[in-house]
Coordinates of C-alpha atoms and ligand atoms in Angstrom, one line a residue:
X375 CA -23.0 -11.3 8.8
X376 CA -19.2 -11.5 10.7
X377 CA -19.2 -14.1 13.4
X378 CA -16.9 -11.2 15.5
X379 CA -15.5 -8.3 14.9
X380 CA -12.2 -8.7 14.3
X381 CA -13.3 -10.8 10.8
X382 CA -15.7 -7.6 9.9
X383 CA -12.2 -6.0 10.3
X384 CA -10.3 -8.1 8.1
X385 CA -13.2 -8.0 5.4
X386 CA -13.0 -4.3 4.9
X387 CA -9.0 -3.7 5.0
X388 CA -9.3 -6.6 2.0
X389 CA -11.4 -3.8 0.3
X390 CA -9.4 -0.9 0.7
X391 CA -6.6 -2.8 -0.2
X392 CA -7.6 -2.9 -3.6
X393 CA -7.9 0.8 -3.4
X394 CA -3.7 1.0 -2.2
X395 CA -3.0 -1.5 -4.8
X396 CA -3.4 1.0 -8.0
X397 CA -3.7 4.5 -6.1
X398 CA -2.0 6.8 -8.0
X399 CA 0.1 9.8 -6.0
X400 CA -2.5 12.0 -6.8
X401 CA -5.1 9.6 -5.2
X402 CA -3.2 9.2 -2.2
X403 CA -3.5 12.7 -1.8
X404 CA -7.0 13.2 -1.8
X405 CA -7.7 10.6 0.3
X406 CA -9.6 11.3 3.0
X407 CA -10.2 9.3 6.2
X408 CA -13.4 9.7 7.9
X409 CA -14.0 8.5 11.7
X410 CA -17.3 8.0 13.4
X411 CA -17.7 9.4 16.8
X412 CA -19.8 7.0 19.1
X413 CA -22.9 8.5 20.7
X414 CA -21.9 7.2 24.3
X415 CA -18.8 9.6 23.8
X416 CA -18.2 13.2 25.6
X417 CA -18.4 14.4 21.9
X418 CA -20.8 12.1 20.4
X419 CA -23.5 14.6 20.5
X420 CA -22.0 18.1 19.0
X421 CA -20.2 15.7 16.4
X422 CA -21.3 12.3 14.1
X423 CA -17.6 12.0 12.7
X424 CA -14.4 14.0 11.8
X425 CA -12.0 13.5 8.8
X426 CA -8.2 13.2 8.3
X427 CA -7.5 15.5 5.0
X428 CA -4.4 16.2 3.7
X429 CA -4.3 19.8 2.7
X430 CA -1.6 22.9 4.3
X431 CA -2.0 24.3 7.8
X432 CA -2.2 27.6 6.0
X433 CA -6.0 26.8 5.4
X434 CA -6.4 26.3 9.2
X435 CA -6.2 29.5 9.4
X436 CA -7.6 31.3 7.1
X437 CA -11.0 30.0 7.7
X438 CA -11.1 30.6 11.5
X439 CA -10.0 34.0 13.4
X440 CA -10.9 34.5 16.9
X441 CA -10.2 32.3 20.5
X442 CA -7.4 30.3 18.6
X443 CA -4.6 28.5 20.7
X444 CA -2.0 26.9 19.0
X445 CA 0.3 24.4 21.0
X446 CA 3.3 23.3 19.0
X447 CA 6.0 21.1 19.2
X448 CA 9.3 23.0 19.6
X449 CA 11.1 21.4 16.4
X450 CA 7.8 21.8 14.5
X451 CA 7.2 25.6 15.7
X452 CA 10.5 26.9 14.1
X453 CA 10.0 25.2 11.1
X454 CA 9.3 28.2 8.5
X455 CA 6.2 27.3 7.1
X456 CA 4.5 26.8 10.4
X457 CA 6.4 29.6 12.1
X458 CA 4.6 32.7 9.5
X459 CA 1.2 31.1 10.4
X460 CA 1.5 31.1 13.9
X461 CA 3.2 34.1 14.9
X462 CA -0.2 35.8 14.8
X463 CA -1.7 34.1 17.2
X464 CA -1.7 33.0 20.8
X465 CA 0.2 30.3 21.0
X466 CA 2.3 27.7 23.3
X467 CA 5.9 26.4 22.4
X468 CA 6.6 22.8 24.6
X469 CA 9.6 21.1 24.7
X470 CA 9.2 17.6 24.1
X471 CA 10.1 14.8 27.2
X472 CA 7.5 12.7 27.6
X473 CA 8.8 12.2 31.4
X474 CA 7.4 15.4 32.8
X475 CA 5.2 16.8 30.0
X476 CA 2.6 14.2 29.3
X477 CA 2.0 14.1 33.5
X478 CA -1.5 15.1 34.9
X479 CA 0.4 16.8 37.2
X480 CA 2.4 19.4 34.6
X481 CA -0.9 19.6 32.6
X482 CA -3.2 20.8 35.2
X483 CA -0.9 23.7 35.7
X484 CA -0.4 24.5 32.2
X485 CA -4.5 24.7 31.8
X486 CA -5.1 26.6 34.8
X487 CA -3.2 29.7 33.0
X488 CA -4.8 28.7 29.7
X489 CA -8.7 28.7 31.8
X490 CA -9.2 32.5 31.3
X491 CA -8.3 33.4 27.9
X492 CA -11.3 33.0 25.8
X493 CA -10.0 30.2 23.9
X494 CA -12.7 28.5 21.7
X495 CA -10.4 26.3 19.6
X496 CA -6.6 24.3 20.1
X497 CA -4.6 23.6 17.6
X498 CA -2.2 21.2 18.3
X499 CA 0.7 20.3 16.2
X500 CA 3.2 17.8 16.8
X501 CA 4.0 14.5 17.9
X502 CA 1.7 12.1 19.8
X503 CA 2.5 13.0 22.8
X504 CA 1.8 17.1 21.9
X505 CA -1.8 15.6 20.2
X506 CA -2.4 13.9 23.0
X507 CA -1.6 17.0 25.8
X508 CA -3.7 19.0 23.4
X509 CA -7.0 16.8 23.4
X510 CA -6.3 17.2 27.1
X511 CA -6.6 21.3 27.1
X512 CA -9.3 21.5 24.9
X513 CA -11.4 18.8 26.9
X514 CA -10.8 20.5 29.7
X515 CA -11.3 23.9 28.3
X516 CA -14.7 22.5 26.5
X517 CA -13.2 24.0 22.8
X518 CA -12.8 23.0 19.7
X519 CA -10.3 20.7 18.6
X520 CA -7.6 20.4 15.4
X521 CA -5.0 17.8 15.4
X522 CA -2.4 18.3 13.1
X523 CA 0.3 15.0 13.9
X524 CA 3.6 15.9 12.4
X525 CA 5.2 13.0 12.7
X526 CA 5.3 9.2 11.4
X527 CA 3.7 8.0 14.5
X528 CA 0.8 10.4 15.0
X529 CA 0.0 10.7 12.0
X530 CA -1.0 7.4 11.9
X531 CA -1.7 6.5 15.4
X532 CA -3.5 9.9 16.8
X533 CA -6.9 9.4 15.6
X534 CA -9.9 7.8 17.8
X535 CA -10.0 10.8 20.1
X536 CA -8.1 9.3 23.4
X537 CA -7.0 11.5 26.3
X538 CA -4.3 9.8 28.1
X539 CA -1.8 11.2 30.4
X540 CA 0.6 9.5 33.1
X541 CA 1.2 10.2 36.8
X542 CA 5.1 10.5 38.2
X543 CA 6.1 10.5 41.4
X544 CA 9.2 9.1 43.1
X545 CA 7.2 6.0 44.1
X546 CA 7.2 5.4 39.9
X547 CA 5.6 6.1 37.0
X548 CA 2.2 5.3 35.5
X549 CA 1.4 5.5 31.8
X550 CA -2.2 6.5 31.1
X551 CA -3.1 7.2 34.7
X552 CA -5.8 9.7 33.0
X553 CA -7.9 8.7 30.5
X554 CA -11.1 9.6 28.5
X555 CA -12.3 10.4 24.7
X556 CA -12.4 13.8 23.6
X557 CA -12.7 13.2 19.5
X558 CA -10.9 16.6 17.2
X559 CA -13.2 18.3 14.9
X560 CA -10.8 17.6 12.4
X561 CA -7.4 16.1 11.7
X562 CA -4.8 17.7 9.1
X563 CA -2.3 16.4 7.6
X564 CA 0.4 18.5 5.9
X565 CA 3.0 16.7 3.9
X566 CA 5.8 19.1 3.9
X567 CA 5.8 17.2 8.0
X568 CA 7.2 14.5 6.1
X569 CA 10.3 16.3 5.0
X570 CA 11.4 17.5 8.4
X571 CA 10.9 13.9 10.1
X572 CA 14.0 13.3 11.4
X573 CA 15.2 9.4 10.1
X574 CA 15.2 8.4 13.2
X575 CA 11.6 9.4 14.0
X576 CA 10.4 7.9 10.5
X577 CA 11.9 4.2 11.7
X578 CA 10.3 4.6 15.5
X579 CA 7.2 5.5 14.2
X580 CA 7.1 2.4 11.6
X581 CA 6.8 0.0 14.6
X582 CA 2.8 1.0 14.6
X583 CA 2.6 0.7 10.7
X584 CA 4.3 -2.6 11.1
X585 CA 1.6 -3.7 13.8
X586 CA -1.3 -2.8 11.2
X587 CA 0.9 -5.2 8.9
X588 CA 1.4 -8.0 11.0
X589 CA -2.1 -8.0 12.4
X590 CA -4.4 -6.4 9.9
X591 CA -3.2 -6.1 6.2
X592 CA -0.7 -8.7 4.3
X593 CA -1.0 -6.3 1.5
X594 CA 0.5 -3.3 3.4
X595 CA 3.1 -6.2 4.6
X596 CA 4.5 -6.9 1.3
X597 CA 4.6 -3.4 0.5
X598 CA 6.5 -2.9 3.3
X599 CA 8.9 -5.0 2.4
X600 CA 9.4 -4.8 -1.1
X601 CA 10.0 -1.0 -0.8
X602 CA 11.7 -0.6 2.9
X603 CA 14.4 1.3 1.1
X604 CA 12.1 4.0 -0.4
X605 CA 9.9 4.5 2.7
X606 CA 13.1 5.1 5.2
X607 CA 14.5 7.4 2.4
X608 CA 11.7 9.4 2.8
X609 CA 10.7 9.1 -1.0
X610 CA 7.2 11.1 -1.0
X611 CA 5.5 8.8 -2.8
X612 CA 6.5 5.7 -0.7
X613 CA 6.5 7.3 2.7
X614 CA 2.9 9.6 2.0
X615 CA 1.4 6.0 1.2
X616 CA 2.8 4.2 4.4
X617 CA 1.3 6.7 6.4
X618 CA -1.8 7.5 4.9
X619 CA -2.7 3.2 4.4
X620 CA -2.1 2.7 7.9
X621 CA -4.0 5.5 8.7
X622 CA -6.8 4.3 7.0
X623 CA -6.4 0.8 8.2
X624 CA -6.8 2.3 12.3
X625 CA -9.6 3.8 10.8
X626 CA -11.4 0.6 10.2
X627 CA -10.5 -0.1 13.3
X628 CA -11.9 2.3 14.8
X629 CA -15.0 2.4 13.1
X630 CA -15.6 -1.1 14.1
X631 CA -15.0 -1.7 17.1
X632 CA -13.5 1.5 19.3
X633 CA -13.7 -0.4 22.1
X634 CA -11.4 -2.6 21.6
X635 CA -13.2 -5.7 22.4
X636 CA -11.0 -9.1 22.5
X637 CA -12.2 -10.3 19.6
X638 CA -12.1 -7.1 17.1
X639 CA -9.6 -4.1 17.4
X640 CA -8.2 -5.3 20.4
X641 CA -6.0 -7.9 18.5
X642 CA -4.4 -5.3 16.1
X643 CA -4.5 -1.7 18.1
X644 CA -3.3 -3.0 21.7
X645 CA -0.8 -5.6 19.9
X646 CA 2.0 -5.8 22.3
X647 CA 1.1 -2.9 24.2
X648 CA 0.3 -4.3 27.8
X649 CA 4.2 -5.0 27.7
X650 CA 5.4 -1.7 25.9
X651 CA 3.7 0.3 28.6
X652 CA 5.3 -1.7 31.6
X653 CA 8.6 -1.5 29.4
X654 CA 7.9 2.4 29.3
X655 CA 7.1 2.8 32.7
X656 CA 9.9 1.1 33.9
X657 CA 12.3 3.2 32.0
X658 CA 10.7 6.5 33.4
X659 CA 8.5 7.3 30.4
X660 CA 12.1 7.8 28.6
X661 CA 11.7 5.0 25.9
X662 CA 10.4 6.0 22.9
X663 CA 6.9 4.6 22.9
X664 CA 6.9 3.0 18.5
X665 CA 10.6 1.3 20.3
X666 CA 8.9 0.1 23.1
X667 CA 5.9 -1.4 20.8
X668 CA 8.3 -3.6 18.6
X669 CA 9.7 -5.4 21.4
X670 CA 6.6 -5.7 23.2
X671 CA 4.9 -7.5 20.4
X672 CA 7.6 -9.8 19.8
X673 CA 7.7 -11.2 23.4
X674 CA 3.7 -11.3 23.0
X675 CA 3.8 -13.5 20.3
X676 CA 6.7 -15.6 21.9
X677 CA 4.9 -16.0 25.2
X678 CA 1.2 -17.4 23.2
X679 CA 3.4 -19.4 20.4
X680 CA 2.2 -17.9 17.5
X681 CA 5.3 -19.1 15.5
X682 CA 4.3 -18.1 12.2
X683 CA 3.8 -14.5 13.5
X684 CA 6.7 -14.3 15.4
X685 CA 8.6 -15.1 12.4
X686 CA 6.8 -12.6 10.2
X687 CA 7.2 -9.8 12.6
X688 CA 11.2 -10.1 12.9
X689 CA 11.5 -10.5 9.3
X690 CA 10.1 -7.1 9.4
X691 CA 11.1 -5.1 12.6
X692 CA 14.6 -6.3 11.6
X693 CA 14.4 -5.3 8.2
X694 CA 13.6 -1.4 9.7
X695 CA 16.1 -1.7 12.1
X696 CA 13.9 -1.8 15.1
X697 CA 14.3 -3.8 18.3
X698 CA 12.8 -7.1 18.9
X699 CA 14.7 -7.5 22.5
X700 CA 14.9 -5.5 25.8
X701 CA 18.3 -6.1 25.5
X702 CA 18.4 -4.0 22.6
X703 CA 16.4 -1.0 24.1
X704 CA 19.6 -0.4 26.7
X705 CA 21.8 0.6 24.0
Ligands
ZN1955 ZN1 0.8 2.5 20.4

């Protein structure tokens, strides 16, 4: 038996690692992450769990037909390969600032002209914040739910099935004014994504991946390090692995402990992340949320004195060229 959770935690990522340390490409590939949905939750009683597979969004749909929304990401909706799949169905093209789209406010409006279309099923492909608006609709709409996270960050951090959205008004700004749990039937992820990530997305979206390393896996630390140069090139191999490891290590996460108690997920998943989101807020919901993360867990582990830590995480945040000061976040 663990004495908490966070050690249960720690047990299992040992185990997988074991599984990262010899996985072939072709492994990597075909590994699939499966997340249990808690009873207590919205979903908990249509669904036990849902998976994160790697496969093309062509066989999204060719398995499904009818009451299909799609809500895409502007970048990722003129990509070719995305573009011939969706043309043929109802779908929703948003342009991506976090400042006004991921608002209640903005969101009510958009699913008020959604309410009456016989949707049974969104699809929603993009960044976090385009999973996040999408769990959103089809919570509100009562549908069925496919994530497809297109970029570094959501591909790793999108699971667990939160709904968060943020209030503005000219008195300020909120982040995660609304939340609840609304869990996807099933997560996709299609590696050509990968090859359109912008550079600059691939490092921003490293500052979760990092926090798995810090807090969760030495293994996926060293591997970090030793290939940094492989993983920012976008090298498949290198870059597939990054993503798919740290998905797998929220998963245990998850899995364990989705409440985030203070003594199991807590300490990896909200590392830093009391001060990214009052960094965030108080730059209008305009700084990147993965920049925000690296600075905010440096000046957590400077205010508790966790030297050692501190130490290991700006080895690291430097080594990707991510900020580990406000100061830095100005630029
Ligand atoms: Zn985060």
């Amino acid at each position: 038996m663990f004495r908490t959770k966070l050690e249960q935690i720690l047990k299992e990522t040992e185990e997988i690692y074991r599984f990262y340390q010899n996985a072939s490409l072709n492994e990597i590939k075909q590994r699939e992450i499966v997340f249990k949905v808690p009873k207590g939750h919205p979903r908990g009683e249509q669904i036990q769990s849902y998976s994160l597979v790697q496969r093309p969004i062509d066989s999204l749909f060719e398995e499904t037909s009818e009451g299909i929304l799609v809500l895409a990401d502007k970048a990722v909706a003129s990509l070719g390969f995305v573009q011939k799949q969706i043309s043929n169905y109802n779908h929703f093209v948003f342009d991506s600032v976090e400042s006004e789209l991921k608002t209640i406010d903005y969101m009510r409006r958009i699913v008020k002209n959604i309410k009456n279309k016989n949707v049974n099923q969104i699809i929603g492909m993009g960044g976090g914040m385009l999973c996040n608006i999408s769990s959103y609709t089809a919570e509100q709409l009562q549908s069925d739910l496919t994530l497809v996270p297109t970029t570094v960050l959501s591909m790793v951090d999108s699971s667990g099935g939160k709904v968060r959205l943020n209030a503005a008004s000219e008195e300020g700004n909120l982040k995660h004014f609304y939340k609840s749990f609304y869990e996807p039937n099933k997560m996709i992820l299609d590696q050509r994504f990968l090859d359109s990530v912008p550079e600059n997305q691939v490092r921003i979206g490293m500052s979760e991946v990092i926090k798995h390393a810090i807090f969760q896996s030495e293994g996926l630390y060293n591997f970090l390090v030793e290939n940094y140069q492989h993983i920012i090139n976008k090298e498949k191999d290198y870059l597939l692995k990054t993503v798919v490891w740290a998905a797998d290590l929220k998963g245990i996460c998850l899995n364990v402990d989705i409440e985030e108690q203070e003594y199991g997920s807590k300490n990896i998943l909200r590392a830093g992340h009391e001060i990214s989101d009052r960094i965030e807020e108080r730059s209008g919901l305009t700084i990147p949320h993965g920049l925000a993360v690296s600075v905010g867990i440096m000046e957590e582990l400077e205010m508790k004195g966790k030297e050692d830590n501190y130490q290991k995480a700006e080895r690291i945040f430097k080594l990707y060229e991510l900020p580990t000061r406000r100061e830095e976040l100005k630029k």
